[in-house]
CSV table of C-alpha atoms in Angstrom, one decimal:
chain,number,residue,atom,x,y,z
E,55,MET,CA,0.8,-5.5,-10.0
E,56,THR,CA,-2.7,-4.3,-9.3
E,57,LEU,CA,-3.3,-0.6,-10.0
E,58,LEU,CA,-5.1,2.0,-7.2
E,59,SER,CA,-7.5,4.2,-8.4
E,60,VAL,CA,-8.2,6.7,-5.6
E,61,ASN,CA,-11.9,7.1,-5.1
E,62,LEU,CA,-12.8,10.9,-4.0
E,63,ASN,CA,-16.2,10.9,-3.0
E,64,ALA,CA,-15.4,11.0,0.5
E,65,VAL,CA,-13.2,13.9,-0.2
E,66,ALA,CA,-16.0,15.9,-1.7
E,67,GLN,CA,-18.3,14.7,0.9
E,68,LEU,CA,-16.4,16.1,3.5
E,69,ARG,CA,-16.3,19.5,1.6
E,70,ASN,CA,-19.5,19.6,1.1
E,71,ARG,CA,-20.4,19.9,5.0
E,72,ARG,CA,-19.5,23.7,4.1
E,73,ASP,CA,-20.1,26.6,1.7
E,74,LEU,CA,-16.4,26.4,1.0
E,75,PRO,CA,-13.8,25.2,-1.7
E,76,TRP,CA,-11.4,22.9,0.8
E,77,PRO,CA,-10.7,20.5,1.1
E,78,SER,CA,-10.0,20.5,-2.9
E,79,VAL,CA,-11.1,17.6,-4.5
E,80,VAL,CA,-8.7,18.7,-8.2
E,81,GLY,CA,-6.0,19.6,-4.8
E,82,LEU,CA,-6.1,16.3,-3.4
E,83,ALA,CA,-6.4,14.6,-6.9
E,84,ARG,CA,-3.1,16.0,-7.7
E,85,VAL,CA,-1.6,14.8,-4.3
E,86,ALA,CA,-2.9,11.3,-4.9
E,87,LEU,CA,-1.6,11.2,-8.6
E,88,ASP,CA,1.7,12.6,-7.6
E,89,ALA,CA,1.9,9.8,-4.7
E,90,GLY,CA,1.8,7.1,-7.0
E,91,ALA,CA,-1.8,6.6,-8.1
E,92,SER,CA,-2.7,5.2,-11.4
E,93,GLY,CA,-6.1,6.9,-11.6
E,94,ILE,CA,-9.0,8.9,-10.3
E,95,THR,CA,-12.6,7.7,-9.6
E,96,ILE,CA,-15.9,9.5,-8.9
E,97,HIS,CA,-19.4,8.9,-8.5
E,98,PRO,CA,-21.3,11.9,-9.1
E,99,ARG,CA,-24.8,11.1,-8.5
E,100,PRO,CA,-27.6,13.3,-9.5
E,101,ASP,CA,-28.0,15.2,-5.7
E,102,GLU,CA,-24.7,15.9,-6.0
E,103,ARG,CA,-24.1,15.0,-2.1
E,104,HIS,CA,-20.5,14.5,-3.0
E,105,ILE,CA,-18.9,14.6,-6.0
E,106,ARG,CA,-20.6,18.1,-7.8
E,107,ARG,CA,-21.0,18.0,-11.7
E,108,THR,CA,-18.4,20.7,-12.0
E,109,ASP,CA,-16.3,18.4,-9.9
E,110,VAL,CA,-16.3,16.3,-13.0
E,111,PHE,CA,-15.4,18.7,-15.3
E,112,GLU,CA,-12.1,20.1,-13.4
E,113,LEU,CA,-11.3,16.6,-12.8
E,114,SER,CA,-11.2,15.8,-16.8
E,115,GLU,CA,-9.0,19.0,-17.2
E,116,LEU,CA,-6.3,18.4,-14.4
E,117,LEU,CA,-5.5,14.7,-15.8
E,118,ARG,CA,-6.2,15.8,-19.5
E,119,ASP,CA,-3.8,18.6,-18.9
E,120,GLU,CA,-1.5,17.3,-16.4
E,121,TYR,CA,-1.6,13.7,-15.9
E,122,PRO,CA,-2.3,12.4,-19.5
E,123,ALA,CA,-1.1,8.8,-18.2
E,124,ALA,CA,-3.3,8.8,-15.2
E,125,GLU,CA,-7.1,7.3,-15.8
E,126,PHE,CA,-9.9,8.8,-15.2
E,127,ASN,CA,-12.6,6.3,-14.1
E,128,ILE,CA,-15.9,7.4,-13.5
E,129,GLU,CA,-18.8,5.3,-11.9
E,130,GLY,CA,-22.7,5.6,-11.6
E,131,TYR,CA,-26.3,4.4,-12.9
E,132,PRO,CA,-26.7,4.8,-16.2
E,133,SER,CA,-29.3,7.2,-16.9
E,134,THR,CA,-29.5,9.9,-19.4
E,135,GLU,CA,-27.9,12.3,-17.8
E,136,PHE,CA,-25.2,10.0,-16.5
E,137,ILE,CA,-24.5,9.2,-20.4
E,138,ALA,CA,-24.6,12.2,-21.4
E,139,LEU,CA,-22.0,13.5,-19.1
E,140,ILE,CA,-19.9,10.6,-20.0
E,141,ASN,CA,-20.1,11.5,-23.7
E,142,GLN,CA,-19.2,15.0,-22.4
E,143,VAL,CA,-15.9,14.3,-20.2
E,144,ASN,CA,-14.8,10.9,-22.3
E,145,PRO,CA,-13.1,9.1,-19.4
E,146,GLN,CA,-10.9,6.1,-20.0
E,147,GLN,CA,-13.4,3.7,-17.5
E,148,VAL,CA,-17.2,3.9,-17.0
E,149,THR,CA,-18.0,1.8,-14.4
E,150,LEU,CA,-22.2,0.9,-14.4
E,151,VAL,CA,-23.2,0.1,-10.9
E,152,PRO,CA,-27.3,-0.6,-10.5
E,153,ASP,CA,-27.9,1.9,-7.4
E,154,SER,CA,-30.9,4.0,-7.1
E,155,PRO,CA,-30.2,7.9,-6.2
E,156,GLU,CA,-31.5,7.5,-2.8
E,157,GLN,CA,-28.5,4.9,-1.8
E,158,ALA,CA,-26.3,6.0,0.7
E,159,THR,CA,-23.6,3.8,-1.2
E,160,SER,CA,-23.2,0.6,-4.0
E,161,ASP,CA,-24.5,-2.3,-2.2
E,162,HIS,CA,-24.7,-4.8,-4.8
E,163,GLY,CA,-23.9,-5.8,-8.1
E,164,TRP,CA,-26.1,-6.3,-11.2
E,165,ASP,CA,-28.3,-8.7,-12.2
E,166,PHE,CA,-26.5,-10.1,-15.2
E,167,ARG,CA,-28.9,-12.4,-16.9
E,168,GLY,CA,-32.3,-10.2,-15.9
E,169,LYS,CA,-30.9,-7.6,-17.1
E,170,GLY,CA,-28.8,-8.9,-20.2
E,171,ASN,CA,-30.6,-7.4,-22.8
E,172,TYR,CA,-31.0,-3.8,-21.2
E,173,LEU,CA,-26.9,-3.5,-20.3
E,174,THR,CA,-25.7,-4.9,-23.6
E,175,SER,CA,-27.8,-1.7,-25.0
E,176,LEU,CA,-26.2,0.4,-22.8
E,177,VAL,CA,-22.6,-1.1,-23.2
E,178,GLN,CA,-23.0,-0.6,-26.9
E,179,LEU,CA,-24.1,3.1,-26.3
E,180,LEU,CA,-21.5,3.7,-24.0
E,181,LYS,CA,-18.6,2.4,-26.4
E,182,ALA,CA,-15.9,4.4,-27.5
E,183,PRO,CA,-12.3,4.2,-29.0
E,184,GLY,CA,-10.3,4.7,-25.7
E,185,ARG,CA,-13.2,3.8,-23.4
E,186,ARG,CA,-13.7,0.9,-21.3
E,187,ILE,CA,-16.7,-0.5,-19.8
E,188,SER,CA,-16.5,-2.3,-16.5
E,189,LEU,CA,-19.6,-4.1,-14.8
E,190,PHE,CA,-20.3,-3.9,-10.7
E,191,CYS,CA,-20.4,-7.6,-10.0
E,192,ASP,CA,-21.7,-9.7,-7.0
E,193,PRO,CA,-19.1,-11.6,-5.4
E,194,GLU,CA,-21.3,-14.7,-5.8
E,195,ALA,CA,-21.9,-14.2,-9.5
E,196,GLY,CA,-19.9,-16.9,-10.6
E,197,ALA,CA,-19.6,-18.7,-13.9
E,198,ASP,CA,-22.8,-18.0,-15.2
E,199,GLY,CA,-23.1,-14.6,-14.0
E,200,VAL,CA,-19.9,-14.0,-15.6
E,201,ALA,CA,-20.5,-15.4,-19.0
E,202,ALA,CA,-23.8,-13.0,-19.2
E,203,ALA,CA,-21.5,-9.9,-18.3
E,204,LYS,CA,-19.1,-11.1,-21.2
E,205,ALA,CA,-22.4,-11.1,-23.7
E,206,THR,CA,-23.1,-7.9,-23.0
E,207,GLY,CA,-19.8,-6.5,-24.8
E,208,ALA,CA,-18.5,-5.0,-21.3
E,209,ASP,CA,-14.5,-5.1,-20.8
E,210,ARG,CA,-14.5,-5.8,-17.1
E,211,ILE,CA,-16.4,-6.5,-14.3
E,212,GLU,CA,-15.9,-4.7,-10.7
E,213,LEU,CA,-16.0,-7.1,-8.1
E,214,TYR,CA,-18.2,-5.6,-5.2
E,215,THR,CA,-15.8,-6.0,-2.0
E,216,GLY,CA,-18.1,-4.6,0.3
E,217,PRO,CA,-19.3,-8.2,2.1
E,218,TYR,CA,-15.8,-8.8,2.5
E,219,GLY,CA,-15.0,-5.5,4.0
E,220,ALA,CA,-17.3,-6.2,6.5
E,221,CYS,CA,-15.9,-9.2,7.6
E,222,TYR,CA,-13.4,-7.1,9.6
E,223,ALA,CA,-14.1,-9.1,12.8
E,224,ASP,CA,-15.4,-12.1,11.4
E,225,PRO,CA,-12.3,-14.7,10.3
E,226,ASP,CA,-14.4,-17.3,9.2
E,227,LYS,CA,-16.9,-15.4,7.2
E,228,ALA,CA,-14.1,-13.4,5.4
E,229,GLU,CA,-12.9,-16.7,4.2
E,230,TYR,CA,-16.3,-17.3,2.8
E,231,GLU,CA,-16.4,-14.0,1.3
E,232,LEU,CA,-12.9,-14.6,0.0
E,233,ALA,CA,-14.0,-17.5,-1.9
E,234,ALA,CA,-16.7,-16.3,-3.6
E,235,LEU,CA,-14.7,-13.8,-5.0
E,236,ALA,CA,-11.6,-15.6,-6.2
E,237,GLU,CA,-14.1,-17.9,-7.7
E,238,THR,CA,-15.9,-15.1,-9.4
E,239,ALA,CA,-12.7,-13.5,-10.4
E,240,ARG,CA,-11.4,-16.7,-12.0
E,241,ALA,CA,-14.7,-16.8,-14.1
E,242,ALA,CA,-14.4,-13.8,-15.1
E,243,ARG,CA,-10.9,-14.4,-16.4
E,244,ARG,CA,-11.6,-17.5,-18.3
E,245,VAL,CA,-14.1,-15.8,-20.7
E,246,GLY,CA,-11.8,-12.8,-21.1
E,247,LEU,CA,-13.1,-10.1,-18.7
E,248,GLY,CA,-10.7,-7.7,-16.8
E,249,VAL,CA,-11.4,-7.7,-13.3
E,250,ASN,CA,-11.5,-4.5,-10.8
E,251,ALA,CA,-12.4,-4.8,-7.3
E,252,GLY,CA,-13.6,-2.2,-4.8
E,253,HIS,CA,-15.6,-1.2,-1.7
E,254,ASP,CA,-14.2,-1.2,1.8
E,255,LEU,CA,-11.1,-2.4,1.2
E,256,THR,CA,-8.5,-1.1,3.6
E,257,LEU,CA,-4.6,-1.4,4.2
E,258,ALA,CA,-5.6,-4.5,6.7
E,259,ASN,CA,-7.8,-6.6,4.8
E,260,LEU,CA,-6.1,-6.1,1.5
E,261,PRO,CA,-3.3,-8.8,1.6
E,262,ALA,CA,-5.6,-11.6,2.2
E,263,PHE,CA,-7.9,-10.3,-0.7
E,264,GLN,CA,-4.8,-10.2,-3.1
E,265,ALA,CA,-3.6,-13.7,-1.7
E,266,ALA,CA,-7.2,-15.1,-2.4
E,267,VAL,CA,-7.6,-13.3,-5.7
E,268,PRO,CA,-4.7,-12.8,-7.7
E,269,GLY,CA,-4.7,-11.1,-10.7
E,270,VAL,CA,-6.9,-8.3,-10.4
E,271,ASP,CA,-6.3,-5.2,-12.6
E,272,GLU,CA,-7.4,-2.2,-10.6
E,273,VAL,CA,-8.8,-1.5,-7.2
E,274,SER,CA,-10.8,1.8,-6.5
E,275,ILE,CA,-10.5,2.8,-2.7
E,276,GLY,CA,-11.8,5.7,-1.4
E,277,HIS,CA,-13.5,5.5,2.4
E,278,GLY,CA,-10.6,3.4,4.1
E,279,LEU,CA,-7.6,5.9,2.3
E,280,THR,CA,-9.4,8.5,3.5
E,281,ALA,CA,-9.6,7.3,6.9
E,282,ASP,CA,-6.1,6.5,7.1
E,283,ALA,CA,-5.0,9.9,5.1
E,284,LEU,CA,-6.6,11.7,8.5
E,285,LEU,CA,-3.7,10.0,10.6
E,286,MET,CA,-0.7,10.0,8.0
E,287,GLY,CA,-1.3,12.3,5.5
E,288,PHE,CA,-2.9,11.9,2.3
E,289,ALA,CA,0.0,11.5,0.3
E,290,ALA,CA,1.4,9.0,2.8
E,291,ALA,CA,-2.1,6.9,2.5
E,292,VAL,CA,-2.0,6.7,-1.1
E,293,ARG,CA,2.0,5.7,-0.9
E,294,ALA,CA,1.0,3.3,1.6
E,295,TYR,CA,-1.6,1.7,-0.7
E,296,CYS,CA,0.5,1.5,-4.0
E,297,ASP,CA,3.4,-0.3,-1.6
E,298,LEU,CA,1.0,-2.8,-0.6
E,299,LEU,CA,-0.2,-3.2,-4.2
E,300,GLY,CA,2.6,-3.4,-6.3
E,301,ASP,CA,1.9,-0.3,-8.0
E,302,GLN,CA,4.8,1.5,-8.9
E,303,ALA,CA,3.1,4.5,-11.1
E,304,ARG,CA,5.1,6.8,-9.2
E,305,ARG,CA,4.5,10.5,-10.4
E,306,SER,CA,6.8,12.6,-8.0
């Protein structure tokens, strides 16, 4: 079973097109969790172009008060402000990504060997009881890369699946990307790291990903799920992903 964490960045970005409170990030988090998602993922950026600081606290309150079994995963670049926010909210999982504030979205993993000391100090700073630390990881990181990731003290890696997701019209390239993801996932498990995955995963490409990369603990899906929700409704889209993943965390 692979757990589903619903990324709400796209919902927040749609809301931010107008100075109005809808679509409600908290309301759709509730819909996602009631439909069976095991957790919620957000990436609060400094410019608040999608998730706002107020969303972070409101979602934290929702999960704490109404869904204590659900997981809150907060992604972000480990700036001083981000670390302070994490310590205020205390989510169950923190996913560190190496992107700069001006990037449209995360598009590469950490250089684990080159940033080893830097990441080690951050992981140790963010470690807390009941809190998992995950590091964004390129698909081709391989054995050497994940060994360096493990040395930081992190608990998991999150495989960056964007290059695979971009291969929707190129099956040969998709096969190549899946092989790289599978090798890095195997190497991670050999050294005792859990494996998450995320970026451009969809109902169409998840089956091949699951077959090639078994044993993934959690996937974070936002853009594809939100696009499907435009056609089938948010709750139905979440249920479709849960059914595909085998995530049976129904909370209806």
